[in-house]
Amino acid sequence: MSGEVLLQATVQGLQMGAIYALIALSMTLIFSVGGLLNFAHGDFMVLAMYGALALYQSVALDAYAAAPLMFFGFFLLGFLMFRRLVQPVLAAGVLAGAQLTLGLVFVQENFLLMVFGGDYLSVPTVLSNKNLVIPPLIMPWPLLVASLLAVVMAAILYVVLMRTDFGRQVRAITQNSDAAALMGIRVGRIQAIAFGLGIGMLGLTGAMIVAQFTLTPTMGLDFTLIALIVMVIGGLGSFAGSIVAGAIIGVSESLGSLFYGGTVGAMIPYAILILVLLFRPHGLMGEH
Amino acid sequence: MREGHPLSSLALPWIVFLAVALAPLAISSGWTNIAILTLLFIYLCIAWNIVGGVAGQFCIGHSLFLAAGAYTSTLLSLHLGVTPWIGMFAGAALAAVIGAFIAWLSFRYELPPLSFALVTIALAMLGYLAISSIDFLGASRGLTLPVRGTPAMYQFRSDITYYVVILVHVIAALALSMWLYHTKIGLYLRAVRDNERAAHAIGVPVLRYKMLAMAISAALTALGGTFYAQYLQYVEPHTFAGINIVIQIILLTVVGGTGTVWGPVVGPMLLVPVGEWLRHSLGGSLPGVHLLVFGILLVVVIRFAPDGLIGAFERARQAWRFRGGVNKGATR
Amino acid sequence: MLEISGLVSGYGRIDILHGVDLRVGKGELVALVGVNGAGKTTLMKTIAGLIRPTAGRIAFEGAEIAGEGAERAVGAGIALVPEGRMVFPRMTVWENLMLGGVHPRARPYREATLTKVFDLFPRLAERRDQKAATMSGGEQQMLVIGRGLMAQPKLLVLDEPSLGLSPLLVQETYGALRRLNADGLTILLAEQNVKLSLAVSSRGYVIENGRIVLSGASSDLARDPATRKAYLGRL
């Protein structure tokens, strides 16, 4: 195993890790503010990916240009979904919410299956099939751009959460929602906006990464599980934790595939999840 | 909750159920396929409900048990010529051990409900990936069952016979779950579900009962796995070890009403035939539409009746009973 | 300023308050004393809009606000400093205070009020960037009082501010309350510590089992043996 191959795999792992981290951050937002464990998280992103495909096929709009549209569209979707569907169901408990999202998985996957069929599809973009070569690395442009955009988005999210009034309100709700209400904060409204933000991010992420993947209707669950793993390992609510965990999962998956083959590589994140849930339930960098 | 149930309220659901269940035997064979699938799901939902509804452990790992049953009996039949009638108990035993282990893990490491759900999903995925890559287990191609063609080897010529077999399974499971529900065991399990700490404080042996519930649920599911393998005449990881079937089971039970005796019957009984009919009539032109409608129905039910159809039915019945406006004998 | 009549409130089906009448005039410092479980916290939370009462009226400056929620209460000018402090643990002193002034009514004056709060509690100014969870009980108490002040309240409601504090810190806290009241802030103070709260207030109420059993000038209540009896309950 040459050093070059190792380096290549590691870089690729880090890039995928950045994307995983971003998906995990949006999932964390929804979980800690909205109180919902969203099994349909990955499916929303895949919905956006197919949406980018549809836009390309109908109006020849490149996926990267469609990204902002996706963000706003999905923000609206998330906002309405929270108000009409999630909030009423969560009144019956956390598990009811989780069950709801399982139902949504079904709805989304089969909707996509019905509309687009089960064949593997891909979306041509301006960057598809082009590589950036910085010897000894050969980096596909789509993955590189996606990972860089993921880092930028994470940074923007960080600034919003830490330095704006809105972000402070969001964090206040996750730390003590009764006290937040006492400040006159409209908790339900902020939750709905945060939820919309989380889903909107998924829309944006989907459009950003669509050039890197082949689409199939059932791929959403895999993303959901990876995001769950990153979220749990990083420690719920820990921003830095999600980033680090994303890197860990991305690299271990990549190196695992390199040394032991694809299936074992896919198994590693699950094994790590089980170990973390058992032995360090607050994640590697979580608080308390 | 050992209220004196008047005999009619106990017998009536059984009568309705048996009437509906035995009806397909009288109708044309076109329906037998759907009927078998419905009963299989009813059976698997009853099994899941023992741990998911009654004991309150949201376990998404039942694909492991299904696969344990299906693969064990199939391998024993393939390589050692052991009849699946015996092989299925080996599979059930294996599943029970795995189930008890999972229950032990959750207790030992004090996993809260969401963590438990995640651990079980992760274990299920590991199982799926492992089976998909081990050649001895057929990898992703799966294994085809040897055609022995005799009832002694759990293979029947007529679908009707398969139907009867699964019906017997369902009746047995239903009886078992009713018995569990109404006896001490069921009471303890529901106590653990509602408030584990309080149950522990009053002396309920929590660990023992959690492991028991899980083992029973796992064993039953495994038996169903063997049946399904014998019916399809093959096993492969996507159907038997994949998460999709577990999600379906969970959702069907949720729609019917988790934690109730008849919930896991009502859910599949209503939705599986509808789904299959949709698939037959529209599936060609719109693949997956049956599952889409399925999913939409599920979301609607969860949204408007989170405690399932049985729960909604119970609430309607209570409302009707107290319609006079006077709380007859209800305590505050 | 605050007129409560016939208030019935509680949690779910259980009523804690069984018809409470209470009045706070503008500029007053009114005490509410009672034992644990008498209903002080329920009353404070209902006034602040966290709990919706099942019956009765809460009129603030003439407007009816019962059951309309915390945002309405803050908008009307009521700020609650809750029992148990309830800081935002992983946020700094500064962030906690900024959140106190996040309501549109208070936001324009945030910077100015912040300066006033830091003047009133110099220790908070020193710990401006410290996470609230790492502060002592007394400092947290100062923080939540400051946070309440950030909302530009016309009425400051406090629920057991002396709980868990050393006598020295209690004196400091009460000193601050006295100063605020002298500057014109109306205060309603719920306490288990009878002596202290009656000493600092002009009028008082005694609550027992969800009902007001005594009321009057604080100096009278302090001397009245009935207060002690109601307070200690039947033995």
Short mmCIF file of N, CA and C in Angstrom, two decimals, chain C residues 29 32 38 49 55 57 59 67 73 88 94 128 157 160 166 181 186 207 226:
data_model
loop_
_atom_site.label_atom_id
_atom_site.label_comp_id
_atom_site.label_asym_id
_atom_site.label_seq_id
_atom_site.Cartn_x
_atom_site.Cartn_y
_atom_site.Cartn_z
N LEU C 29 -43.66 47.66 47.05
CA LEU C 29 -42.90 46.41 47.18
C LEU C 29 -43.75 45.50 48.04
N LEU C 32 -45.19 38.17 49.37
CA LEU C 32 -46.10 37.02 49.44
C LEU C 32 -45.38 35.92 50.20
N ALA C 38 -47.40 25.91 49.27
CA ALA C 38 -48.60 26.71 49.53
C ALA C 38 -49.17 27.28 48.24
N GLY C 49 -47.41 34.14 32.98
CA GLY C 49 -47.94 33.59 31.73
C GLY C 49 -47.46 32.20 31.38
N ALA C 55 -59.55 29.58 36.02
CA ALA C 55 -60.60 30.58 36.29
C ALA C 55 -59.95 31.82 36.89
N ARG C 57 -59.22 36.31 37.07
CA ARG C 57 -58.74 37.38 36.22
C ARG C 57 -57.39 37.88 36.70
N ALA C 59 -55.49 41.36 35.89
CA ALA C 59 -55.50 42.62 35.15
C ALA C 59 -54.21 43.37 35.43
N GLY C 67 -53.85 33.89 31.19
CA GLY C 67 -53.87 32.80 30.22
C GLY C 67 -53.38 33.17 28.84
N ALA C 73 -47.19 38.60 28.62
CA ALA C 73 -46.85 39.17 29.93
C ALA C 73 -45.61 40.05 29.83
N PHE C 88 -29.28 30.26 31.70
CA PHE C 88 -28.92 29.46 30.53
C PHE C 88 -27.48 29.00 30.76
N TRP C 94 -22.98 37.77 29.72
CA TRP C 94 -23.39 38.77 28.74
C TRP C 94 -24.51 38.23 27.86
N ARG C 128 -18.31 38.94 32.96
CA ARG C 128 -19.07 39.17 31.75
C ARG C 128 -19.01 38.01 30.76
N VAL C 157 -41.30 40.44 39.29
CA VAL C 157 -41.83 39.40 40.15
C VAL C 157 -40.68 38.45 40.49
N GLU C 160 -38.73 33.39 45.45
CA GLU C 160 -37.72 32.87 46.40
C GLU C 160 -36.28 33.21 46.00
N SER C 166 -26.14 32.48 50.98
CA SER C 166 -25.60 32.79 52.28
C SER C 166 -26.21 34.09 52.78
N ASN C 181 -36.57 49.43 44.04
CA ASN C 181 -37.89 49.90 44.40
C ASN C 181 -37.89 51.39 44.69
N THR C 186 -41.82 48.64 40.61
CA THR C 186 -42.80 47.90 41.40
C THR C 186 -42.33 46.46 41.52
N ILE C 207 -50.10 33.21 52.06
CA ILE C 207 -50.83 32.22 51.27
C ILE C 207 -50.66 30.85 51.92
N ALA C 226 -51.16 35.53 64.22
CA ALA C 226 -51.87 34.73 63.22
C ALA C 226 -50.96 34.39 62.04
#
